[in-house]
XYZ file of C-alpha atoms in Angstrom:
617
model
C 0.000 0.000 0.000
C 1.573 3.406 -0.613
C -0.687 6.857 -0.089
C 0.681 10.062 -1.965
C 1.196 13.443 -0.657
C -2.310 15.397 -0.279
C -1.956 19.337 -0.693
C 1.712 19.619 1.714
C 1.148 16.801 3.848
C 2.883 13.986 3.039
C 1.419 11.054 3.906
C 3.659 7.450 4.927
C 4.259 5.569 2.546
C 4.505 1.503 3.343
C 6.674 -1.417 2.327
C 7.338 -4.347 3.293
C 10.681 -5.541 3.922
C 12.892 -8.168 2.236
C 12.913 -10.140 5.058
C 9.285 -9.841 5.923
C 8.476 -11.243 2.369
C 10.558 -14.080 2.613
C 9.295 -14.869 5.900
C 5.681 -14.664 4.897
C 6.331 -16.614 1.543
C 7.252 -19.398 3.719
C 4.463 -19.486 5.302
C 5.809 -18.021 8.610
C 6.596 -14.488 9.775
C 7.205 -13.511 13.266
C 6.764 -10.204 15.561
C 8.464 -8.472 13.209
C 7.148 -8.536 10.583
C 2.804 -9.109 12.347
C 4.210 -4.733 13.026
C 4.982 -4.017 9.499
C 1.487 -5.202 8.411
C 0.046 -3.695 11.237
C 1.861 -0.117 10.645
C -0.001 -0.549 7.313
C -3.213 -1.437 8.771
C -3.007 1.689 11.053
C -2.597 3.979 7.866
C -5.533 2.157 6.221
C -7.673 2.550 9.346
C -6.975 6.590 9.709
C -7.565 6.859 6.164
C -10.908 5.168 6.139
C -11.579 7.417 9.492
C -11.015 10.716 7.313
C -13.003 9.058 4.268
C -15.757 8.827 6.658
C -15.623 11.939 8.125
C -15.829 13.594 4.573
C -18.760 10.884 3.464
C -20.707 12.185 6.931
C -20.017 16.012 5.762
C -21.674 14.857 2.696
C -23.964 12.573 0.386
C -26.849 14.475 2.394
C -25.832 12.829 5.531
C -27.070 15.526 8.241
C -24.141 16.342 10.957
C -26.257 15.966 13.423
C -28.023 12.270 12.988
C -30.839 10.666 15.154
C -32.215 12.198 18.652
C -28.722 14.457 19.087
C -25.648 12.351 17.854
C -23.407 14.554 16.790
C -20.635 13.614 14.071
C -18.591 16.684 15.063
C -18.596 16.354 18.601
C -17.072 12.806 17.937
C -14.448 13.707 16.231
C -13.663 16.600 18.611
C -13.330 14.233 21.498
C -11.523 11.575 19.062
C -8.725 13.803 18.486
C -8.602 15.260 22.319
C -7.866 11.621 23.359
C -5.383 11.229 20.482
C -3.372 13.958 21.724
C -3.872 12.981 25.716
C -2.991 9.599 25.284
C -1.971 8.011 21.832
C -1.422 4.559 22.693
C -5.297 4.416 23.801
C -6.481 6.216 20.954
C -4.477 3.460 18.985
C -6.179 0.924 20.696
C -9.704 1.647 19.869
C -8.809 2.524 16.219
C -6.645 -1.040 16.013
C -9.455 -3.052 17.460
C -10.899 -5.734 15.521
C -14.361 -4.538 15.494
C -13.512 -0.694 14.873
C -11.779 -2.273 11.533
C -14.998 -4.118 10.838
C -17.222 -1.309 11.781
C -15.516 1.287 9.672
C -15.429 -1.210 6.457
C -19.671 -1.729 7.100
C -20.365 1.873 7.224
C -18.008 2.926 4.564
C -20.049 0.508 2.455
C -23.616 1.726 3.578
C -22.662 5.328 2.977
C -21.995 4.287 -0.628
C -24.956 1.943 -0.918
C -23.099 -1.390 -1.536
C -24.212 -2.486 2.417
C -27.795 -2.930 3.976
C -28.026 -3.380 7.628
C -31.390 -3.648 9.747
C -30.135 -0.488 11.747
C -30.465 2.996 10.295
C -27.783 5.078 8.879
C -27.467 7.259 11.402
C -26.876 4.361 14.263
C -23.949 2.718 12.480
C -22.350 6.254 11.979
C -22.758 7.498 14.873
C -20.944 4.743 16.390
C -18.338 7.272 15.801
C -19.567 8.629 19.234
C -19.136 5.614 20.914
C -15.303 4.876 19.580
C -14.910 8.532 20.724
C -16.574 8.132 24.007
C -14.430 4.982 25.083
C -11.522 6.828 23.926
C -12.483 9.777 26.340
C -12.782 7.291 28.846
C -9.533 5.478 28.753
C -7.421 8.625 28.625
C -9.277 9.982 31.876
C -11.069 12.905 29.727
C -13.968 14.152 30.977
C -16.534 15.114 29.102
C -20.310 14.116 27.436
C -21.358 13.185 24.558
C -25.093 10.922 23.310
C -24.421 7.755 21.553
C -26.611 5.266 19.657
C -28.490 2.961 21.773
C -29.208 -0.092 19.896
C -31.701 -2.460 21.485
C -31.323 -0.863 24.800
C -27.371 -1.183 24.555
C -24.927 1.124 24.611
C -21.797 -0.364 23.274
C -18.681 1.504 24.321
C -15.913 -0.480 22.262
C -12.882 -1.834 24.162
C -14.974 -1.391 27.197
C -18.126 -2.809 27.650
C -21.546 -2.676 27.163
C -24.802 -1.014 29.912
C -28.214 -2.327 29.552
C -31.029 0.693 29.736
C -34.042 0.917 29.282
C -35.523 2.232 26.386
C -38.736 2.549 24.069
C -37.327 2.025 20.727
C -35.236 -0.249 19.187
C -33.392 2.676 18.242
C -32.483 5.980 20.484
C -29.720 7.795 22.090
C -28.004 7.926 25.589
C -25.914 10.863 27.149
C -22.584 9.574 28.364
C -20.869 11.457 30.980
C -17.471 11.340 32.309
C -16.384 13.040 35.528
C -13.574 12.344 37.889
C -13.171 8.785 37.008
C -16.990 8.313 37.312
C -19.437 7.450 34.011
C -22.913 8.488 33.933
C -24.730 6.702 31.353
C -28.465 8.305 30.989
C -31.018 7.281 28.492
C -34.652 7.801 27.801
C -36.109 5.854 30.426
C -33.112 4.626 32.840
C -29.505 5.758 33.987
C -26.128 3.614 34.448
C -23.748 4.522 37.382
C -20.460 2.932 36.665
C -17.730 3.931 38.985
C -13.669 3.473 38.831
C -12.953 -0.360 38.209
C -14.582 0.003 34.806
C -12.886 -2.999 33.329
C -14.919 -5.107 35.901
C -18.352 -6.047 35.237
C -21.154 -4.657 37.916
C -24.989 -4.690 38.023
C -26.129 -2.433 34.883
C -22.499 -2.615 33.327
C -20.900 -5.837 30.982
C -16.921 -5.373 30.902
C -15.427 -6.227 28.247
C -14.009 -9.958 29.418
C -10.173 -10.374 28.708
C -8.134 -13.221 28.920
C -4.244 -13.334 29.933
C -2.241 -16.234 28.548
C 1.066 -17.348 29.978
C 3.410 -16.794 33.055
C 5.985 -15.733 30.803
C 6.578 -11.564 30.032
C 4.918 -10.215 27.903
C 1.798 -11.889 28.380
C -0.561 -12.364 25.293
C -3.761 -10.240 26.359
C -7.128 -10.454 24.742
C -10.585 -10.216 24.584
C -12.691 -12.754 24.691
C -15.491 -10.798 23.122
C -19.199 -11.360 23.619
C -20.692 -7.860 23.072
C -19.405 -5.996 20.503
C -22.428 -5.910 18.035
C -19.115 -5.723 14.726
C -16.967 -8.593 16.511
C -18.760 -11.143 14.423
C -18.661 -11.123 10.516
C -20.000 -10.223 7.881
C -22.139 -8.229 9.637
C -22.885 -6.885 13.405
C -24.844 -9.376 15.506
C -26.824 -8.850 19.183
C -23.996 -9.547 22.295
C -24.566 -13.012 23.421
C -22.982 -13.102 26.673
C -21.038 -16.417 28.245
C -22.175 -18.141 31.154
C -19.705 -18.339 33.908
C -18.905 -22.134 33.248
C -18.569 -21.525 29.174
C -16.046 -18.303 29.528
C -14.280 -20.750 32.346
C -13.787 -23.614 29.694
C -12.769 -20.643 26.764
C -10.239 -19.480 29.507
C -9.131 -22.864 30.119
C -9.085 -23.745 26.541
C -7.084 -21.060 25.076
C -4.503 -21.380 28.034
C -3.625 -24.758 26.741
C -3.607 -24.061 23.717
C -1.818 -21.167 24.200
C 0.663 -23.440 25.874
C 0.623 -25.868 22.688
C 1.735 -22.613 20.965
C 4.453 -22.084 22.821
C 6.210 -25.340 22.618
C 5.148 -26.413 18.941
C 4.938 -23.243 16.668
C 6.360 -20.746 19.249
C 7.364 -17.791 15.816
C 3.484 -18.160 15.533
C 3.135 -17.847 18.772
C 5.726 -14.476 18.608
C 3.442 -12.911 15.683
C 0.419 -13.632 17.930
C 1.677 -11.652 20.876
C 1.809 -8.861 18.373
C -1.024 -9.400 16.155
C -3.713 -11.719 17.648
C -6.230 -9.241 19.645
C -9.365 -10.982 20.453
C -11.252 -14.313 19.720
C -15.083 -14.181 19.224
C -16.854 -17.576 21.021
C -19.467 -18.999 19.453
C -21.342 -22.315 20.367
C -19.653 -25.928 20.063
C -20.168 -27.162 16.281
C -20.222 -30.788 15.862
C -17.421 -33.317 16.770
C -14.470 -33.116 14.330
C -16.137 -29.922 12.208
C -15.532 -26.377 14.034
C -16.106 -23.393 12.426
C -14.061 -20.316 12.400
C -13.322 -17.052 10.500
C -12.001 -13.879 10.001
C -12.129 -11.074 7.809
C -9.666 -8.773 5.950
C -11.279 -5.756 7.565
C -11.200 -7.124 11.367
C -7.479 -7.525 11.364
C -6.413 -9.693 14.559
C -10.035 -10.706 15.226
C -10.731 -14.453 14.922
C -14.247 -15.701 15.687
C -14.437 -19.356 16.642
C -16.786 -22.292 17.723
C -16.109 -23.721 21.258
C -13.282 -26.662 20.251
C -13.070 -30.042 20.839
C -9.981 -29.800 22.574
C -6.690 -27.481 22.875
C -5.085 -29.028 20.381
C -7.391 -28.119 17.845
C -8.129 -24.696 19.205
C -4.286 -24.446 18.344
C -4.616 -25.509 15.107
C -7.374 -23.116 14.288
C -5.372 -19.985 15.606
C -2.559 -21.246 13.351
C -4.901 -21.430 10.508
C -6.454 -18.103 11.080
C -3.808 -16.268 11.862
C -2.202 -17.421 8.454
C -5.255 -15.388 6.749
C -4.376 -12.365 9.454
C -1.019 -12.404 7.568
C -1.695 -13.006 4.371
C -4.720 -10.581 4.118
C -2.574 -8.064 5.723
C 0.326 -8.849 2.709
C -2.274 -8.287 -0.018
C -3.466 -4.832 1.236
C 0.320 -3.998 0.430
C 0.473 -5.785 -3.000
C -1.531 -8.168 -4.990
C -1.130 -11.733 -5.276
C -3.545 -12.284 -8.523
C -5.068 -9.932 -10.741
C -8.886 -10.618 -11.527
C -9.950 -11.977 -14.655
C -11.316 -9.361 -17.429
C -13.898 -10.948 -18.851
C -17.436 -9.496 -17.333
C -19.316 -12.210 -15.371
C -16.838 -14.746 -15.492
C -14.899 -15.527 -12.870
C -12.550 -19.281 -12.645
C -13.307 -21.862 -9.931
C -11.068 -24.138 -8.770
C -10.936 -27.651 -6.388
C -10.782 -26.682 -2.924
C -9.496 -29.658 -0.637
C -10.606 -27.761 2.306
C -14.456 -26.768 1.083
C -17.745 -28.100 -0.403
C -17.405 -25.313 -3.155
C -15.426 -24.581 -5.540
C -13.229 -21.577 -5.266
C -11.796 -18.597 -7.333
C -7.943 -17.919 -7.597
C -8.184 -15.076 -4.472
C -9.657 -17.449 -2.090
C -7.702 -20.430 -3.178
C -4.602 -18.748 -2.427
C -5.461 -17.851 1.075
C -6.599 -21.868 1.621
C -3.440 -22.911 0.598
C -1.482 -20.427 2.690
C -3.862 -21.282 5.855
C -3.452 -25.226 5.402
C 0.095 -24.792 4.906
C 0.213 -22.982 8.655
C -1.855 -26.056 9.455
C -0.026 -28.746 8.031
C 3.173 -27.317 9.908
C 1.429 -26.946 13.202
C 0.398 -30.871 12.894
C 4.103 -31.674 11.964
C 5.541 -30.195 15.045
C 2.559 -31.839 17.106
C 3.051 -34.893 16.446
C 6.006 -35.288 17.947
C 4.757 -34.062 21.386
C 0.954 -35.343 21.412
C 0.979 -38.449 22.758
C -1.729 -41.474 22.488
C -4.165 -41.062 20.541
C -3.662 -37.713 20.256
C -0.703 -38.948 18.054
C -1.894 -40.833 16.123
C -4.352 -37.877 14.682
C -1.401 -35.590 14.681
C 0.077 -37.466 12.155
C -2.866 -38.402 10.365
C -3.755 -34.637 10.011
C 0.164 -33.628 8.776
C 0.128 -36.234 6.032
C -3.333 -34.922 4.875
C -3.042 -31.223 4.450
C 0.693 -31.718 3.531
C -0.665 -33.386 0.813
C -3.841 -31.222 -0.138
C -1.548 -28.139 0.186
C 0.679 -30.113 -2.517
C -1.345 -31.006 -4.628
C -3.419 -27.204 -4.915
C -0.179 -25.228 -5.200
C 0.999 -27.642 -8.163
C -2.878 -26.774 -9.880
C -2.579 -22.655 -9.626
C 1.380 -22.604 -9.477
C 2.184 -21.231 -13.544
C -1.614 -19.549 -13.581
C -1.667 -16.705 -15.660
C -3.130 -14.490 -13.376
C -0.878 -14.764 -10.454
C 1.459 -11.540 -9.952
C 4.738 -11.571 -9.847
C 4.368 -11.223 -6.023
C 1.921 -14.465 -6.439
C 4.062 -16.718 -8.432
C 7.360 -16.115 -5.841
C 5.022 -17.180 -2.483
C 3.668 -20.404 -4.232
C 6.783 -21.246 -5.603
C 8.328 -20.829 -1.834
C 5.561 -22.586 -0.353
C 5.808 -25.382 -2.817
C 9.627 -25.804 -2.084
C 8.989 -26.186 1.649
C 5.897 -28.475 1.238
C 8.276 -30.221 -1.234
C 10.527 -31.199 1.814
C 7.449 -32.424 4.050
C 6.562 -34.877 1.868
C 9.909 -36.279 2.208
C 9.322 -36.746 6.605
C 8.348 -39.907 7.352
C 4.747 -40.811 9.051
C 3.211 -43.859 10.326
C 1.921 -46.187 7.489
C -1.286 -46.569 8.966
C -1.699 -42.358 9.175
C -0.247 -42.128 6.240
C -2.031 -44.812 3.639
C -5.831 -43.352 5.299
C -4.727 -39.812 4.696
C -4.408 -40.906 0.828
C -7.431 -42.527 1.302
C -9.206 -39.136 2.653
C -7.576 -36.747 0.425
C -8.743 -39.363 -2.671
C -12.711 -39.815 -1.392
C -12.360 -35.728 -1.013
C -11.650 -34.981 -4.347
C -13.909 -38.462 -5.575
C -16.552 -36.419 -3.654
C -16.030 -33.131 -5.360
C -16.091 -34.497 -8.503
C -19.211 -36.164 -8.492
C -20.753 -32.835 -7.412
C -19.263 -30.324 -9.877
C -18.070 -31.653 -12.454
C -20.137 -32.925 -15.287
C -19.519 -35.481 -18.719
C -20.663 -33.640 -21.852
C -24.266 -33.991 -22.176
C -23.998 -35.518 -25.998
C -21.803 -38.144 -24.892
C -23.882 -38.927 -21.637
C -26.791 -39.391 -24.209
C -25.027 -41.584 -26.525
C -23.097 -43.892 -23.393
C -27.026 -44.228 -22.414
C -28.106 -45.983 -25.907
C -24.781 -47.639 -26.028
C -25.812 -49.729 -22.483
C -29.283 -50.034 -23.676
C -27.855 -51.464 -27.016
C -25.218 -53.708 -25.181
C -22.549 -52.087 -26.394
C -19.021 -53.467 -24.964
C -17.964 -50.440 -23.921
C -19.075 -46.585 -23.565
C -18.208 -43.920 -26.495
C -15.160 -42.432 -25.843
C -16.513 -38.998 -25.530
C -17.458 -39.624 -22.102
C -13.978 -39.485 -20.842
C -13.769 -35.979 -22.640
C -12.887 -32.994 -20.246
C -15.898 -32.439 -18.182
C -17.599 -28.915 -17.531
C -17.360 -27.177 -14.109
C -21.575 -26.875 -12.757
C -21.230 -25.854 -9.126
C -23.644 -27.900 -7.194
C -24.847 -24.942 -4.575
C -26.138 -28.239 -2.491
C -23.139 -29.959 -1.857
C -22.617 -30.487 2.029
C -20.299 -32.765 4.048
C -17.728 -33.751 1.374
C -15.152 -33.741 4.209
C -16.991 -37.099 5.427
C -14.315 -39.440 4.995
C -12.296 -37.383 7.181
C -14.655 -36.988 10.109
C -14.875 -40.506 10.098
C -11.269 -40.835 9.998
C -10.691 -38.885 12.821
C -13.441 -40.903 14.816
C -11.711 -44.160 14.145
C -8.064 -42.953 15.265
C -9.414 -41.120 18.749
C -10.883 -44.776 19.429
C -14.740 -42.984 19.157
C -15.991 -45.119 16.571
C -18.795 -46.064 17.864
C -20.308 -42.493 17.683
C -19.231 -41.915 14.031
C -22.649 -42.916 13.304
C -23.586 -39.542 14.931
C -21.812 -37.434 11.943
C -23.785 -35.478 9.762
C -23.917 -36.657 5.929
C -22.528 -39.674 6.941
C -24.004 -42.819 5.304
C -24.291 -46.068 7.457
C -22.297 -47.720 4.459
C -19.911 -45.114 5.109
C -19.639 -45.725 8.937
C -18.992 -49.423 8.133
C -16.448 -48.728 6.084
C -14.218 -46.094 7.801
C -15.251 -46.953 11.064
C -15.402 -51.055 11.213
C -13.462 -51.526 8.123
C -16.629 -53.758 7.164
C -15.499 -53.854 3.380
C -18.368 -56.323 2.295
C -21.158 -54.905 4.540
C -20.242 -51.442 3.007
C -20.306 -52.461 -0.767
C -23.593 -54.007 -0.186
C -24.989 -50.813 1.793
C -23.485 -48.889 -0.937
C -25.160 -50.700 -3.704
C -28.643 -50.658 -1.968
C -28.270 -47.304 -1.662
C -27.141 -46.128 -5.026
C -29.910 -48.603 -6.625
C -32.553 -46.180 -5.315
C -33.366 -42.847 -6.924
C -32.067 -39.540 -5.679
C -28.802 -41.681 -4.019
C -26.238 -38.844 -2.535
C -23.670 -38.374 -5.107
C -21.122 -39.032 -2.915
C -22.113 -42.715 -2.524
C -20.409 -43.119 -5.636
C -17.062 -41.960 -4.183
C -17.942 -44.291 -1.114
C -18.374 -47.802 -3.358
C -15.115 -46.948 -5.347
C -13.343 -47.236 -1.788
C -15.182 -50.171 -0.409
C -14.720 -52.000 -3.891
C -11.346 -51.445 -3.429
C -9.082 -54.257 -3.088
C -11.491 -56.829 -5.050
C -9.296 -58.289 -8.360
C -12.736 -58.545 -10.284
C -13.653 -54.643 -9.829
C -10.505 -52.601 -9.240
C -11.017 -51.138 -12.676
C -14.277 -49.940 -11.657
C -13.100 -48.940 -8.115
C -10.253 -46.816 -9.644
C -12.755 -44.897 -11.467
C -15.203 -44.205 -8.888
C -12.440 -42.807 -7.237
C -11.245 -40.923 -10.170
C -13.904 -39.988 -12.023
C -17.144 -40.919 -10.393
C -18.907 -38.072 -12.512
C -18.879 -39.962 -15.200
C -20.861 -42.778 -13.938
C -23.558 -40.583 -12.264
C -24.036 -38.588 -15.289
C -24.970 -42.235 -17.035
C -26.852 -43.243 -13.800
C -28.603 -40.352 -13.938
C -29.584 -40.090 -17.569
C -31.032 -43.669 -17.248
C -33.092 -43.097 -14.673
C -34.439 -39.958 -16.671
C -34.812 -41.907 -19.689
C -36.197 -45.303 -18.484
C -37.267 -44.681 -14.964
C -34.475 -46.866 -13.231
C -30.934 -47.191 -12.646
C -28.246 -50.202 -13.311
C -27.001 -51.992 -11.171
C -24.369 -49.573 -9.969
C -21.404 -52.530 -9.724
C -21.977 -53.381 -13.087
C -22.227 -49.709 -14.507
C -19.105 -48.382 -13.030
C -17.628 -51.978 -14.621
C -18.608 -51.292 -18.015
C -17.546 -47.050 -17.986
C -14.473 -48.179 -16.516
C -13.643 -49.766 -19.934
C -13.631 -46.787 -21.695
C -11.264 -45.041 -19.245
C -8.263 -43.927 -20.984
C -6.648 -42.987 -18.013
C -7.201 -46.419 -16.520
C -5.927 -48.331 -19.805
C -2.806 -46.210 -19.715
């Protein structure tokens, strides 16, 4: 990112170092380099600030918005704290949420965002940034803020509860010799010194301290904020006692983890990694977490299974921290030009496919991943081993495999082309590290039912060869047309779900919790024989059932490819089902259209395996 000079003030202009870049293109990157992206980010922010301060001055906006917000007094009381005390003023603006907050209202002002809230309650949120500001730097003053719900949300701080008529008003927020006054329509908050504590009318901000070693990693484990959650702002949804107890003990293991396994992540985090956003447990094996270019050091999370794999998802998150932060400075790809169009790609990681931008920051996030698992593994023990080294081999291998597909595209940058080619060499050298055969051969097997999964969602045969491979079975032809192994077309199937299966299961089976495998969503009971009972026979025969009927998942077809494995008599047709499956659920499907049932899907898969090219070879 570099900003000219405007009229004689010449504004910084950012770079990132040499070694930064090589740090980053490895996949790493350390304190030092988290405060170059960060010195960037702080530009951006204070930019976007005076953006927004000229978009409120204009575009009909009023200066003074709802029941007596005023934009100017904000930005008055912004600045006074600025020059009282800078490093508070930095806070606020360098807070996840104020990041997210000023991206949503930049967008609203120019019409590209809707939010249930009116215009003049996300702007004058202003008033509250200023307010906490004002607060933290021992200002007095007053100033009304938006009250949204009955909540006024001072950011960094907290949040008081008052009562109030409409879902949308204003409260007067006081400040006087360390005492806050909080006054709305119908109810007043009394909040005295100790402000970072929570007391009857007032929610603190909760913050969590991690490690006995100086300096600690501080952050917030944030509940309130209505923009800590993304895309868009969300009510607070406060922890119980017992839950923010478990988060607390969660991410001090994990924190822990950190230390020992990936402790240069662990470096960038202390600079970089500001607060984590709870939400509830997702199922076994499957959380969910995010973050967003415009929340920089804000990840929001589901409650984990365990530290390990809260570990694993800071790792993974914090690699799209970095790398987000690197492409505000420079592109990695350029889009493409055509109008409307816009390549997808196989995602090892997702249900959908996935354009070049997001691809990239997969690849960078599993590689963080992949390296966190290979340092692991060497220190989990158990179990816990076991699935350390299951998870390296797999994402060393998906990473692999996706940097070789995008590696020479033509719309990578310069920039681009240098951090996959680094990122290849050093995957290159992983695959080399030696892991248990057991880990190892089911981490092929994953990665291959994955992709066999994919396939039979999104990709599809061309339809005139489908048509004709149709009247060739009908006619008892030997073998399909060989048109049907033409290049297929790319249909994204918006209802793909649960293509990560085989994985799930995997992970079930190596913990020793097989038994509740059952309990995964999209999983098949063939499927649970199979990965969880190694039940080869019971699974081909639940398989078969199963695809006999109409509307079978399409990922069945993946699923019989891998439990015909291993049978002389069908390994043709179990190397295409886990190849190509697409090609025999296009026929499947095209005979059910045409004659109101199916073939027996053994014998199908059999007879399009002989016109496999890639099989013959």
């Amino acid at each position: 990112m570099a900003a000219r000079p405007t009229g004689s003030v010449a504004l910084p202009l950012h770079r990132l170092s040499v070694a930064g870049f090589r740090d980053l293109a490895r996949g790493e990157g350390g304190r030092a380099v988290v405060e170059e992206l960060l010195a960037a980010e702080r530009s951006r922010r204070m930019l976007l600030l005076r953006a927004l301060h000229d978009g409120l001055s204009g575009n009909g906006v009023p200066h003074r918005a709802g029941a007596g917000v005023s934009y100017g007094e904000a930005w008055s009381l912004l600045e006074r704290a600025q020059r009282t005390a800078p490093e508070v003023f930095d806070d606020v603006l360098m807070s996840p949420n104020t990041g997210m907050w000023l991206s949503l209202t930049m967008r609203r002002l120019r019409g590209v965002s809707f939010e249930d809230q009116p215009l003049w309650v996300m702007a004058g949120h202003v008033a509250a940034l200023a307010a906490s500001a004002g607060v933290r730097a021992g200002l007095d003053f007053s100033i009304a803020v938006p009250v949204s719900r009955g909540i006024v949300f001072l950011p960094t701080l907290g949040c008081a509860r008052i009562e109030a008529a409409q879902p949308w008003s204003t409260a007067r927020v006081e400040a006087r010799d360390g005492q806050l006054r909080i006054t709305g329509e119908q109810g007043t908050a009394l909040i005295g010194p100790g402000i970072e504590r929570s007391a009857p009318g007032w929610h603190a901000v909760r913050r969590v301290t991690l490690g006995t070693e100086v300096p600690h990693l501080r952050i917030a484990l944030e509940e309130l904020d209505p923009y800590r959650t993304f895309p868009r702002p969300s009510e607070p949804l406060p922890l119980s006692a017992q839950d923010a107890q478990t988060w607390q003990d969660l991410l001090t293991d994990a924190w822990e983890i950190l230390l020992r396994d990936e402790p240069v992540s662990a470096e960038a985090m202390r600079a970089g990694l500001m607060s984590v956003t709870p939400t509830p447990a997702r199922e076994r094996f499957r959380p969910h977490s995010v973050t967003a270019g415009d929340a920089f050091g804000g990840v929001m999370a589901s409650r984990p299974d365990d530290a390990a794999q809260l570990a694993a998802t800071l790792v993974h998150e914090f690699q799209h921290i970095k790398l987000g932060g690197l492409m505000r400075l420079s592109p990695l790809n350029v889009r493409d030009s055509a109008p409307g169009f816009e390549e997808l790609f196989y995602a090892p990681w997702r249900d959908d496919p996935r354009p070049l931008g997001g691809l990239l920051q997969g690849i960078y996030a599993f590689a963080g991943v992949a390296r966190f698992w290979r340092a692991h593994r060497h220190s989990a023990g158990g179990t816990h081993a076991s699935l350390a080294h299951f998870e390296f081999a797999l994402w060393r291998t998906q990473v692999w495999s996706t940097v070789n597909l995008v590696r020479g595209h033509e719309r990578l940058t310069p920039l681009g082309r240098r951090l996959l080619e680094t990122l290849r060499e050093r995957c290159a050298a992983w695959l080399d590290e030696p892991v248990p055969d057991a880990e190892l051969r089911l981490a092929r097997q994953v990665a291959a039912g994955h992709r066999a999964r994919w396939r039979a969602h999104h990709l599809r045969p061309p339809a005139a060869a489908v048509d004709a491979a149709v009247l060739a079975w009908r006619r008892g032809d030997e073998r399909p047309p060989p048109g049907l192994a033409a290049e297929p077309v790319l249909v994204p199937d918006s209802e793909a779900r649960f293509l990560d299966i085989e994985a799930v299961l995997a992970r079930y089976r190596l913990t020793g919790a097989g038994g509740d495998a059952r309990d995964a969503e999209g999983a098949e009971g063939a499927d649970v024989l199979l990965a969880a009972h190694g039940d080869r026979a019971g699974a081909r025969d639940a398989f078969v059932a199963l695809l006999s009927g109409k509307g079978a998942p399409l990922g069945a077809w993946a699923g019989l490819g891998r439990a015909l494995a291993g049978e002389e008599a069908h390994e043709d047709a179990a190397r295409l089902l886990r190849g190509f499956p697409e090609r025999v659920c296009a026929v499947q499907h095209a005979l059910e259209k045409a004659t109101g049932q199916g073939a027996d899907p053994v014998l199908l898969a059999q007879w399009v395996a002989r016109g496999a090219r890639e099989l013959r070879g």
